[in-house]
mmCIF file of C-alpha atoms in Angstrom:
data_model
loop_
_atom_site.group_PDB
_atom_site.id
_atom_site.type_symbol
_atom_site.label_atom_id
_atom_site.label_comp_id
_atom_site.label_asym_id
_atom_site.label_seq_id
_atom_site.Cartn_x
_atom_site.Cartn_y
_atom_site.Cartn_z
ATOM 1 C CA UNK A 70 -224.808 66.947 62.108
ATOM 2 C CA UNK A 71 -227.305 69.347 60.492
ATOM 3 C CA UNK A 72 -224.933 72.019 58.031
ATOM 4 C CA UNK A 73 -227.599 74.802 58.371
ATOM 5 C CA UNK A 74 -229.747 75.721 55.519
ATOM 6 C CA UNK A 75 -229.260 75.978 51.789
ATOM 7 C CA UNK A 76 -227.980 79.651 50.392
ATOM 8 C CA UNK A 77 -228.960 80.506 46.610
ATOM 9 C CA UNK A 78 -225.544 82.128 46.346
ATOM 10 C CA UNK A 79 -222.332 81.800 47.912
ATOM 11 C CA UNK A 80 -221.188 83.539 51.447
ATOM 12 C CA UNK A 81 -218.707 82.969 53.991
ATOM 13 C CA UNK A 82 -220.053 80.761 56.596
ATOM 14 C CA UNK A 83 -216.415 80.853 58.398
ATOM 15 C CA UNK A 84 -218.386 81.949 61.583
ATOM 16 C CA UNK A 85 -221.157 79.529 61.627
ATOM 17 C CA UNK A 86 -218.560 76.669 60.810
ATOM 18 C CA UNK A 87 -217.112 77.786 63.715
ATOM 19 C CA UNK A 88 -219.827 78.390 65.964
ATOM 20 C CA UNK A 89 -220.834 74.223 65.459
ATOM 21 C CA UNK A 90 -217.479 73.246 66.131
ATOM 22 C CA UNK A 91 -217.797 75.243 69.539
ATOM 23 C CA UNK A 92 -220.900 73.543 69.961
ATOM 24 C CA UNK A 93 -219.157 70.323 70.094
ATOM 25 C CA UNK A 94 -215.802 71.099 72.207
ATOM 26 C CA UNK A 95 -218.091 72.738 75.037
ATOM 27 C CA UNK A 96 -220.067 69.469 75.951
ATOM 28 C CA UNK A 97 -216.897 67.347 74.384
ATOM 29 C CA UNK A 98 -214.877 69.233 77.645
ATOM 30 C CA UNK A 99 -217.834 69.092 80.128
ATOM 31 C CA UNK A 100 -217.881 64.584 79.568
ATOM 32 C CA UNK A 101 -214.798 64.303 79.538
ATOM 33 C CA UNK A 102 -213.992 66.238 82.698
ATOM 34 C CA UNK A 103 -216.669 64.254 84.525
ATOM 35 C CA UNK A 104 -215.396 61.295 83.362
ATOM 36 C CA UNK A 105 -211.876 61.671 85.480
ATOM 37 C CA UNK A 106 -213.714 61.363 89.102
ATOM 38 C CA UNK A 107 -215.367 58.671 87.761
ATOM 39 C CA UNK A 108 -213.535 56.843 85.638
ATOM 40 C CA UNK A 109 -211.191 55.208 87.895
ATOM 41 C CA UNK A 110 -212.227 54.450 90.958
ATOM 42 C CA UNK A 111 -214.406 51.587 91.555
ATOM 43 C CA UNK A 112 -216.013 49.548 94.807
ATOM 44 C CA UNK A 113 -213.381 47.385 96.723
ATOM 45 C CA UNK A 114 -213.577 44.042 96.013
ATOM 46 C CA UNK A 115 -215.038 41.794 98.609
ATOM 47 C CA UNK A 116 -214.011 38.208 98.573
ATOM 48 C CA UNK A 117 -213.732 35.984 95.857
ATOM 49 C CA UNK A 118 -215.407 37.102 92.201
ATOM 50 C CA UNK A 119 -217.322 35.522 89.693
ATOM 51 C CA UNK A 120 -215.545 35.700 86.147
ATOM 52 C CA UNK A 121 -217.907 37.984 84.797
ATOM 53 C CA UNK A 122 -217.126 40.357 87.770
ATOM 54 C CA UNK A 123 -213.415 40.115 86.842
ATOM 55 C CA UNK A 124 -214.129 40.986 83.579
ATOM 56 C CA UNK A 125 -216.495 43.954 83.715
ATOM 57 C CA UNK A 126 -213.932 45.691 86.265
ATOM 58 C CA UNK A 127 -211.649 45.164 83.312
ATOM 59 C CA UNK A 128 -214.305 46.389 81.563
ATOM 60 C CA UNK A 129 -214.909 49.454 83.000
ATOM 61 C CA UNK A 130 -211.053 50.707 82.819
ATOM 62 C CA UNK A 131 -211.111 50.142 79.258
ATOM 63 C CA UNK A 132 -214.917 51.917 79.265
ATOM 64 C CA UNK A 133 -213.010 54.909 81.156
ATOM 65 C CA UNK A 134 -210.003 55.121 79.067
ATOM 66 C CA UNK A 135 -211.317 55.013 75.876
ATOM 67 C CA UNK A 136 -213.957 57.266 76.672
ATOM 68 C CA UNK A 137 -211.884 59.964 78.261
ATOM 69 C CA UNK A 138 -209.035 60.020 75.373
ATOM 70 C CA UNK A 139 -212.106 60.076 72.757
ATOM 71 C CA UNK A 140 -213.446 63.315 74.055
ATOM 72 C CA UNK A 141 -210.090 64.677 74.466
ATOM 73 C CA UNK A 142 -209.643 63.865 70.982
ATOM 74 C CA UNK A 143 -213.205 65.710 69.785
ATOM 75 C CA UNK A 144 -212.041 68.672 71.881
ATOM 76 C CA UNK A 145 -208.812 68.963 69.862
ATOM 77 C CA UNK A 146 -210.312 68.312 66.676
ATOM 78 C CA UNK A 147 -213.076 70.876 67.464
ATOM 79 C CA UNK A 148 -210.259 73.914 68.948
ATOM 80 C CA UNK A 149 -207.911 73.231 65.688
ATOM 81 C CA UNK A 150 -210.882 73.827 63.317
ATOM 82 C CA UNK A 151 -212.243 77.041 65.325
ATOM 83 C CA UNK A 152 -208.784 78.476 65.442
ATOM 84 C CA UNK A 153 -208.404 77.693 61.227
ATOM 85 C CA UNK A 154 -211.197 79.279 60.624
ATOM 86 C CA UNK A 155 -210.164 82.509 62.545
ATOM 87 C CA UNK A 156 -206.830 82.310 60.850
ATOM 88 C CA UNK A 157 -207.699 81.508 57.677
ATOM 89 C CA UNK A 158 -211.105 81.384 57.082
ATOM 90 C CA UNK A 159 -212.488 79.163 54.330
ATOM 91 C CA UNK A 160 -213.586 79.652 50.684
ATOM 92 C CA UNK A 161 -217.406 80.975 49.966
ATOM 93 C CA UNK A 162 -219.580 78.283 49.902
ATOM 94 C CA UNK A 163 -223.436 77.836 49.294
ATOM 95 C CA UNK A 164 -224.093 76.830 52.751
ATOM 96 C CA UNK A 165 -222.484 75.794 55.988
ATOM 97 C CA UNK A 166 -222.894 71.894 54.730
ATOM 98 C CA UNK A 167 -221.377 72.559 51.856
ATOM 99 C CA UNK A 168 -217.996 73.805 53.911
ATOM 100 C CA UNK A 169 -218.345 71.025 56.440
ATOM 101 C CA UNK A 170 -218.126 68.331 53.879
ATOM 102 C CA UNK A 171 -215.135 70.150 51.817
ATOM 103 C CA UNK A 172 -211.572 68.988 51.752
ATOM 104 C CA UNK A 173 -210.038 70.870 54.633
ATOM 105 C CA UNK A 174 -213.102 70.628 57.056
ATOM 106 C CA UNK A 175 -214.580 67.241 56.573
ATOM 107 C CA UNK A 176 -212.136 65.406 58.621
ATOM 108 C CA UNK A 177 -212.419 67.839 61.765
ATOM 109 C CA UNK A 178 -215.610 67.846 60.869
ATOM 110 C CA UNK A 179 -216.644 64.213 61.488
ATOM 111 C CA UNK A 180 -213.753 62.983 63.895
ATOM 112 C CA UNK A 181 -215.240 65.349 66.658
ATOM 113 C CA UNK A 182 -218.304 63.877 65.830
ATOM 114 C CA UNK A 183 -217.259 60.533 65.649
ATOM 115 C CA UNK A 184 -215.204 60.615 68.959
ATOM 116 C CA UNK A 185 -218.043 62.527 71.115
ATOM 117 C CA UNK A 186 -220.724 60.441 69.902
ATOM 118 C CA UNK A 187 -218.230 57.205 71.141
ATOM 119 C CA UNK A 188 -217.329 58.511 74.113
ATOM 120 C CA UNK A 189 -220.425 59.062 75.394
ATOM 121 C CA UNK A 190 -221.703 55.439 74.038
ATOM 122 C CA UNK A 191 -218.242 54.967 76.562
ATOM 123 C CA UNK A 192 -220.039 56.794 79.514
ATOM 124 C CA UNK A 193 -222.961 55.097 79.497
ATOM 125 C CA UNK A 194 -221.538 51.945 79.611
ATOM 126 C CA UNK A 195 -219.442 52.601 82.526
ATOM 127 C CA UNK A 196 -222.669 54.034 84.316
ATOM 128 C CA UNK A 197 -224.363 50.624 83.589
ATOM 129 C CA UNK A 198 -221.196 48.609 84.798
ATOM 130 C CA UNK A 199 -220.806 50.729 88.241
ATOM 131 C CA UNK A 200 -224.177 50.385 89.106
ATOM 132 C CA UNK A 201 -224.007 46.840 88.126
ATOM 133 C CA UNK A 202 -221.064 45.801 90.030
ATOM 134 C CA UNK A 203 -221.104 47.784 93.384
ATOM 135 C CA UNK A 204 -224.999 46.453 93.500
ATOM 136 C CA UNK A 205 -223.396 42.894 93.127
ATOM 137 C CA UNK A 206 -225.365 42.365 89.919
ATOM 138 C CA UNK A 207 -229.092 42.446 92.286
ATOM 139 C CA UNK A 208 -232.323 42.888 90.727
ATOM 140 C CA UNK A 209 -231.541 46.674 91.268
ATOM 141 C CA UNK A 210 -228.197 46.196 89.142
ATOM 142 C CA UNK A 211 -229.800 44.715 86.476
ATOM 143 C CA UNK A 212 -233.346 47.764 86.467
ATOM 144 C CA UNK A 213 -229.795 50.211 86.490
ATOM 145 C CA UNK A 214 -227.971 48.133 82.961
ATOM 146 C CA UNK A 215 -231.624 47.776 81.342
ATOM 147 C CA UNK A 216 -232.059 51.726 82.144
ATOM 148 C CA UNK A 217 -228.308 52.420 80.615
ATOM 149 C CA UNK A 218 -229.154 49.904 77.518
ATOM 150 C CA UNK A 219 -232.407 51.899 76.663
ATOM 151 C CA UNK A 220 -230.945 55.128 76.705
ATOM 152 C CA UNK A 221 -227.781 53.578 74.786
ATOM 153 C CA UNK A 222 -230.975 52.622 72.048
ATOM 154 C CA UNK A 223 -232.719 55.949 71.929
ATOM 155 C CA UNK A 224 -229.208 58.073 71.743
ATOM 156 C CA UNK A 225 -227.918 55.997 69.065
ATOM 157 C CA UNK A 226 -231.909 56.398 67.137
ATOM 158 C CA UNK A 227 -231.677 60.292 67.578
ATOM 159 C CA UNK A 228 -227.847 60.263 66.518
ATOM 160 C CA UNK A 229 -228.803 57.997 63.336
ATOM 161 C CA UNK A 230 -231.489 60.292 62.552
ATOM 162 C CA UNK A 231 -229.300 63.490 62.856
ATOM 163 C CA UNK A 232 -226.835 62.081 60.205
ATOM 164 C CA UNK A 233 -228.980 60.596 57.787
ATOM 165 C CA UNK A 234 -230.907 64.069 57.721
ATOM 166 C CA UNK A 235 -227.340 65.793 56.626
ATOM 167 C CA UNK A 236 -228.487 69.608 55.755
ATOM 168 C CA UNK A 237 -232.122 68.746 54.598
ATOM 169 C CA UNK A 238 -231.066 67.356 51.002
ATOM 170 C CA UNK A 239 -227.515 66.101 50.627
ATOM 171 C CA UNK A 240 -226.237 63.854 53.477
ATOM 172 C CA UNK A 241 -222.720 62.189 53.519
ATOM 173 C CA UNK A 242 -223.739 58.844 56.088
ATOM 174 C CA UNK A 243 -227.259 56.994 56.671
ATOM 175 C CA UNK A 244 -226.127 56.091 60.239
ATOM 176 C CA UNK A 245 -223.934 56.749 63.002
ATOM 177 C CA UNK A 246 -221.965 53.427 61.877
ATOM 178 C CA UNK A 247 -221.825 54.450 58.099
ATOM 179 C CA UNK A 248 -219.827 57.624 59.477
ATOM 180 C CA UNK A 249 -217.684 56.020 61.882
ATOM 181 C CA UNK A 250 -216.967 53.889 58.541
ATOM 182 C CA UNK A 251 -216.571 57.365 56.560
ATOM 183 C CA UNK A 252 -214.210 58.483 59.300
ATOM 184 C CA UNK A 253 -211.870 55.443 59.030
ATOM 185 C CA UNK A 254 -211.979 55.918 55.669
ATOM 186 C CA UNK A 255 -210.808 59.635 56.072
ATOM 187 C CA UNK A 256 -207.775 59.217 58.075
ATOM 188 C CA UNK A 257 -206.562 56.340 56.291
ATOM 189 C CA UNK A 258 -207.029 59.012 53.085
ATOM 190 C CA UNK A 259 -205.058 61.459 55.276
ATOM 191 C CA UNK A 260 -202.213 59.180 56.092
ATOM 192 C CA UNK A 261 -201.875 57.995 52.403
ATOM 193 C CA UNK A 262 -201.723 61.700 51.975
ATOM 194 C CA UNK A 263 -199.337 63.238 54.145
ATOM 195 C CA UNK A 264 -197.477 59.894 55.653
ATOM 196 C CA UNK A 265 -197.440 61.683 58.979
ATOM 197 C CA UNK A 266 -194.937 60.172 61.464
ATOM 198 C CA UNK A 267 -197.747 60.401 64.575
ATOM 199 C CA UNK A 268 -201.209 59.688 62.516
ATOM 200 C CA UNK A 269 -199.484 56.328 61.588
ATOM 201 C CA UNK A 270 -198.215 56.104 65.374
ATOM 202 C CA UNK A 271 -201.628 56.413 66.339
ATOM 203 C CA UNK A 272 -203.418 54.141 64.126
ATOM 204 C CA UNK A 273 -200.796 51.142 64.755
ATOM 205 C CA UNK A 274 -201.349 51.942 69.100
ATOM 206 C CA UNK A 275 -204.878 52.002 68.132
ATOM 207 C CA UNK A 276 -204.598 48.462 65.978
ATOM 208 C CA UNK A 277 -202.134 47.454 68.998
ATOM 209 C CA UNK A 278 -205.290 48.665 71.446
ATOM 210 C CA UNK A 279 -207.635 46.109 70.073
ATOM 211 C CA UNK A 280 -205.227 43.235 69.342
ATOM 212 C CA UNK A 281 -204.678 43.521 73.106
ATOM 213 C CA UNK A 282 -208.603 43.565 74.234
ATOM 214 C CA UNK A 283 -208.689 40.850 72.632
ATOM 215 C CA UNK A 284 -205.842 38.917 73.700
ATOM 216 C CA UNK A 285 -207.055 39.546 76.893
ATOM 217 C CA UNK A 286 -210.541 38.197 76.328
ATOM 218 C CA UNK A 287 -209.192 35.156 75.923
ATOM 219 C CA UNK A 288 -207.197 34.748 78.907
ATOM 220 C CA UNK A 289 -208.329 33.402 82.105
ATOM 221 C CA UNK A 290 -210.052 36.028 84.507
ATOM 222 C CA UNK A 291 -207.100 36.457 87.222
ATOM 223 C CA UNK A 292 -207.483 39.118 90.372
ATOM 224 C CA UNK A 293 -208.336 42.633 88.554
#
């Protein structure tokens, strides 16, 4: 989430803007098509399950789903902003930061962010489950989740140390939590804004999402 470096005057930094939004939809579009092989298709089952079987199969659809629509979602976010910035360009700023973190770019800015960064917290997850499930949960399963879990640790360290850097003086989050936060905050700014008829769709199916995961959590484990 670096901005570049700090200008003593004012340029254009349309094309650098640009160039770090490309270098988020590439590997945004190279997860998310790997995900679709992978994603949903799992191991038979074979006889009866435990409950916590049951519920990592459910699990792992919900892993798969979220995960694929959240990279399809950074890949938007990331093509919109590139094609803006062709179109339009943006005002001169001091550095690249500095235009990230304006009005019109901050959003795009952080949601592809924000949704790659989740997605592939997603991916690794359904790695760990997989291997976990079509090992029936051996001692190999469980090397396989502890593997998935470490990585899970030392991505999130490197992410949190990425956005609490910012451009090498100003930063806008400590954490990769603090901008998830920043990034609710945002759109619910944006909808306030512009009451758009499909942001608000979108935030109640996401509010409807979670009211469901957790509806479901509390239902007996029936055949997945």
């Amino acid at each position: 989430l670096r901005g570049g470096a700090i200008s003593s005057s004012l340029a254009d930094y349309s094309s650098a803007a640009s160039d770090l939004f490309g270098n988020m939809r590439t590997p945004a579009s190279i997860v998310g098509g790997a995900i679709v092989p992978m994603g949903f298709v799992l191991k038979e089952k074979v006889g009866e399950e435990t409950q916590l079987t049951t519920a990592l199969r459910r699990a792992y659809t919900l892993f798969a789903v979220a995960s694929f629509t959240s990279q399809l979602i950074s890949v938007v976010y990331s093509s919109i902003a590139v094609n803006k910035l062709a179109e339009i360009g943006a005002a001169p700023t001091k550095n690249v930061y500095e235009l990230l973190s304006g009005t019109t770019y901050q959003l795009p800015w952080i949601g592809c962010n924000v949704h790659f960064f989740l997605g592939l917290f997603g991916v690794l997850c359904m790695v760990g489950i997989r291997v976990f499930l079509e090992t029936g949960g051996k001692a190999f399963g469980a090397a396989a989740a502890f593997i998935t879990a470490s990585a899970f640790a030392l991505m999130t360290s490197i992410m949190n140390r990425g956005v609490a850097a910012g451009d090498g003086t100003i930063r806008s989050s400590s954490n990769i939590l603090s901008l998830v936060v920043q990034y609710i905050h945002l759109i619910m700014v944006e909808i306030a804004r512009t009451r758009g008829v499909f942001q608000i769709l979108s935030f109640g199916f996401a509010l409807a999402a979670l009211v469901s995961t957790f509806r479901m959590k509390k239902t007996a484990p029936g055949p997945a």
